Short mmCIF file of C-alpha atoms in Angstrom, two decimals:
data_model
loop_
_atom_site.label_atom_id
_atom_site.label_comp_id
_atom_site.label_asym_id
_atom_site.label_seq_id
_atom_site.Cartn_x
_atom_site.Cartn_y
_atom_site.Cartn_z
CA MET A 162 3.74 -30.69 13.91
CA LYS A 163 6.71 -28.34 13.40
CA LYS A 164 6.71 -26.62 10.05
CA ASN A 165 9.60 -27.24 7.68
CA ASP A 166 11.77 -24.17 7.04
CA ASN A 167 13.20 -25.80 3.93
CA TYR A 168 10.55 -24.65 1.50
CA HIS A 169 9.50 -27.64 -0.48
CA HIS A 170 9.37 -25.74 -3.71
CA GLY A 171 13.04 -24.75 -3.25
CA ASN A 172 12.61 -20.97 -3.46
CA LEU A 173 10.89 -19.46 -0.46
CA ARG A 174 11.81 -15.92 -1.37
CA GLN A 175 10.07 -16.06 -4.73
CA ALA A 176 7.15 -17.92 -3.26
CA LEU A 177 6.73 -15.12 -0.66
CA ILE A 178 6.86 -12.47 -3.37
CA ASP A 179 4.37 -14.30 -5.54
CA ALA A 180 1.93 -14.94 -2.66
CA ALA A 181 2.21 -11.34 -1.42
CA PHE A 182 1.71 -10.10 -4.98
CA ASP A 183 -1.61 -11.96 -5.21
CA VAL A 184 -2.71 -10.56 -1.87
CA VAL A 185 -1.85 -6.99 -2.92
CA VAL A 186 -3.73 -7.30 -6.24
CA GLU A 187 -6.84 -8.63 -4.55
CA LEU A 188 -6.86 -6.93 -1.12
CA GLY A 189 -4.12 -4.27 -1.01
CA ARG A 190 -1.01 -3.74 1.00
CA ASP A 191 -2.69 -3.73 4.41
CA ALA A 192 -3.72 -7.34 3.98
CA VAL A 193 -0.13 -8.53 3.57
CA SER A 194 1.22 -10.29 6.71
CA LEU A 195 4.51 -12.17 6.88
CA ARG A 196 3.00 -14.53 9.54
CA GLU A 197 -0.02 -15.24 7.39
CA LEU A 198 2.13 -15.89 4.37
CA ALA A 199 4.33 -18.25 6.48
CA ASN A 200 1.09 -20.20 7.35
CA THR A 201 -0.03 -20.18 3.74
CA LEU A 202 3.28 -21.52 2.54
CA ASN A 203 3.59 -24.04 5.49
CA VAL A 204 6.84 -22.74 6.86
CA SER A 205 7.77 -21.47 10.33
CA ARG A 206 6.82 -17.93 11.21
CA GLY A 207 10.51 -16.96 11.33
CA ALA A 208 11.33 -18.31 7.92
CA PRO A 209 10.09 -15.29 5.83
CA TYR A 210 12.34 -12.91 7.89
CA ARG A 211 15.40 -14.69 6.54
CA HIS A 212 14.55 -13.20 3.16
CA PHE A 213 12.76 -10.03 4.17
CA PRO A 214 13.46 -8.18 7.40
CA ASP A 215 10.12 -6.44 7.43
CA LYS A 216 6.83 -6.02 5.51
CA ASP A 217 8.09 -3.03 3.55
CA SER A 218 11.00 -4.90 2.09
CA LEU A 219 8.67 -7.58 0.87
CA LEU A 220 6.34 -4.96 -0.58
CA ALA A 221 9.25 -3.43 -2.42
CA ALA A 222 9.84 -6.81 -4.04
CA VAL A 223 6.16 -6.99 -4.92
CA ALA A 224 6.50 -3.46 -6.52
CA SER A 225 9.47 -4.73 -8.49
CA LYS A 226 7.36 -7.53 -9.86
CA GLY A 227 4.67 -5.00 -10.71
CA PHE A 228 7.07 -2.91 -12.79
CA ILE A 229 8.31 -6.03 -14.56
CA LEU A 230 4.74 -6.84 -15.46
CA MET A 231 4.17 -3.29 -16.56
CA SER A 232 7.24 -3.52 -18.81
CA GLU A 233 5.87 -6.63 -20.42
CA THR A 234 2.72 -4.89 -21.43
CA LEU A 235 4.75 -2.56 -23.58
CA GLU A 236 5.85 -5.37 -25.91
CA PRO A 237 2.82 -5.05 -28.24
CA LEU A 238 3.51 -1.31 -28.60
CA GLU A 239 7.14 -1.91 -29.49
CA SER A 240 6.13 -4.35 -32.21
CA ARG A 241 4.04 -1.59 -33.78
CA LEU A 242 6.77 1.08 -34.02
CA GLY A 243 6.90 2.37 -37.59
CA THR A 244 3.23 1.58 -38.14
CA ASP A 245 0.13 3.42 -36.96
CA LEU A 246 1.14 3.55 -33.29
CA SER A 247 0.06 6.94 -31.77
CA VAL A 248 1.99 8.54 -28.95
CA THR A 249 -1.15 8.65 -26.82
CA GLU A 250 -1.39 4.83 -26.94
CA ILE A 251 1.85 4.73 -24.93
CA GLY A 252 0.20 6.82 -22.24
CA LYS A 253 -3.03 4.89 -22.46
CA ALA A 254 -1.13 1.61 -21.73
CA PHE A 255 0.01 3.24 -18.44
CA LEU A 256 -3.53 4.26 -17.52
CA GLU A 257 -4.99 0.88 -18.39
CA PHE A 258 -2.45 -0.87 -16.20
CA ALA A 259 -3.27 1.50 -13.32
CA GLU A 260 -6.97 0.96 -13.73
CA GLY A 261 -6.67 -2.85 -14.14
CA LYS A 262 -4.62 -3.32 -10.99
CA PRO A 263 -5.31 -0.30 -8.79
CA LEU A 264 -4.13 -1.75 -5.51
CA LEU A 265 -0.86 -2.98 -7.01
CA PHE A 266 -0.36 0.38 -8.70
CA GLN A 267 -0.68 2.09 -5.30
CA VAL A 268 2.16 -0.14 -3.91
CA MET A 269 4.31 0.39 -6.96
CA PHE A 270 4.17 4.15 -6.60
CA ASP A 271 4.10 4.33 -2.80
CA PRO A 272 6.31 7.26 -1.71
CA GLY A 273 7.80 5.39 1.24
CA LEU A 274 8.61 2.25 -0.81
CA MET A 275 10.11 4.38 -3.57
CA LEU A 276 12.93 5.24 -1.16
CA GLN A 277 14.08 1.67 -1.63
CA ALA A 278 14.33 2.04 -5.47
CA VAL A 279 17.99 2.87 -5.29
CA PRO A 280 20.48 2.14 -8.07
CA ASP A 281 21.61 -1.49 -8.27
CA SER A 282 18.67 -2.65 -6.18
CA GLU A 283 16.03 -5.04 -7.55
CA PHE A 284 13.44 -2.37 -7.21
CA GLY A 285 15.52 0.32 -8.73
CA GLU A 286 16.47 -1.73 -11.70
CA ALA A 287 12.85 -2.77 -12.36
CA LEU A 288 11.69 0.87 -12.25
CA GLU A 289 14.52 2.05 -14.49
CA ALA A 290 13.86 -0.71 -17.04
CA VAL A 291 10.26 0.47 -17.43
CA TYR A 292 11.33 4.06 -17.68
CA ASN A 293 13.93 3.23 -20.40
CA ARG A 294 11.42 1.18 -22.34
CA VAL A 295 8.76 3.91 -22.26
CA SER A 296 11.38 6.54 -23.03
CA ALA A 297 12.51 4.67 -26.11
CA LEU A 298 8.92 4.44 -27.34
CA VAL A 299 8.35 8.15 -26.81
CA LYS A 300 11.62 9.10 -28.39
CA SER A 301 10.88 7.06 -31.46
CA ARG A 302 7.30 8.19 -31.85
CA LEU A 303 7.87 11.88 -31.21
CA GLN A 304 11.27 11.84 -32.91
CA ILE A 305 13.02 13.68 -30.08
CA GLU A 306 16.76 13.72 -30.62
CA ASP A 307 17.77 16.02 -27.74
CA GLU A 308 18.14 13.93 -24.56
CA MET A 309 17.37 16.90 -22.30
CA GLN A 310 14.11 17.46 -24.18
CA LEU A 311 13.31 13.83 -23.90
CA LYS A 312 13.78 13.85 -20.16
CA GLN A 313 11.55 16.90 -19.92
CA GLN A 314 8.85 15.14 -21.95
CA MET A 315 9.17 12.03 -19.74
CA VAL A 316 8.78 13.99 -16.53
CA ALA A 317 5.76 15.79 -17.92
CA MET A 318 4.22 12.59 -19.14
CA TRP A 319 4.84 10.60 -15.89
CA SER A 320 3.59 13.45 -13.71
CA THR A 321 0.41 13.98 -15.72
CA LEU A 322 -0.54 10.31 -16.09
CA TYR A 323 0.39 9.36 -12.49
CA GLY A 324 -1.49 12.39 -11.18
CA TYR A 325 -4.67 11.51 -13.04
CA ALA A 326 -4.40 7.81 -12.06
CA HIS A 327 -3.96 8.81 -8.41
CA LEU A 328 -6.91 11.20 -8.47
CA ARG A 329 -9.05 8.42 -9.97
CA HIS A 330 -7.93 5.79 -7.43
CA ALA A 331 -8.43 8.15 -4.54
CA GLU A 332 -11.91 9.10 -5.83
CA MET A 333 -10.84 12.74 -5.83
CA LEU A 334 -12.56 13.46 -9.11
CA LYS A 335 -15.90 14.65 -7.65
CA PRO A 336 -19.16 14.59 -9.66
CA TYR A 337 -19.15 18.35 -9.99
CA MET A 338 -15.77 18.11 -11.68
CA VAL A 339 -16.65 15.52 -14.31
CA ALA A 340 -20.49 15.59 -14.59
CA GLY A 341 -21.52 15.46 -18.22
CA VAL A 342 -18.03 14.49 -19.46
CA ALA A 343 -17.55 10.98 -20.75
CA LYS A 344 -14.64 8.92 -19.33
CA ASP A 345 -13.00 8.57 -22.72
CA GLU A 346 -13.18 12.32 -23.28
CA ILE A 347 -11.44 12.87 -19.98
CA GLU A 348 -8.72 10.39 -20.77
CA LYS A 349 -8.20 11.95 -24.19
CA ALA A 350 -7.68 15.35 -22.59
CA VAL A 351 -5.25 13.88 -19.99
CA LEU A 352 -3.32 12.01 -22.68
CA THR A 353 -3.04 15.01 -24.94
CA THR A 354 -1.92 17.20 -22.03
CA ALA A 355 0.74 14.60 -21.06
CA PHE A 356 2.49 15.29 -24.40
CA SER A 357 1.36 18.88 -25.14
CA TRP A 358 4.67 20.51 -24.17
CA THR A 359 6.13 19.48 -27.51
CA GLY A 360 3.86 21.83 -29.34
CA LYS A 361 0.36 21.64 -30.83
CA SER A 362 1.48 20.98 -34.36
CA ARG A 363 3.58 17.99 -33.31
CA ILE A 364 0.95 16.43 -31.09
CA GLU A 365 -1.66 16.76 -33.82
CA LYS A 366 0.75 15.10 -36.22
CA CYS A 367 1.52 12.12 -33.95
CA VAL A 368 -1.87 11.16 -32.69
#
């Protein structure tokens, strides 16, 4: 029987993104196949290509969904501004997301896919929205008024946290590097370093 190209749910593009997202989370990017997704969704093999010319364009859409999900995890932190929220909790939310969905995290920060995160694109807008949300939290918590200083802080934070998450995912932290040091102690050191450029007195005051 010929498969129906008119996706019965009415939105094949979103269905492809959602299905590919689930595959990435469970099995990683290499397990994503446009043909297999077509079979799963009961459409012709050519139907997915009407929405995504290749696998990377679909993975970029998956990465966009990942950043939207990451952005949503920041809502509880925003609700705590003005209370006892520590600046390191902002960074910890990033690390927890990376550890909870490591295969998705790899796709979200894939260097090749990042080339598609251009202004006005779905991917670019999702990435920028997360950046702006985190930036607002950091600015409020550290009380940084100078925009150039805020940008420096954000680059330092993203670089440190991403670097640590990548090392952990790639199993590059060898036993001789971390033997005898508890995981929470390592994370504390990483989180403190991510914000340490602002000065010891400020970081001690804000954590």
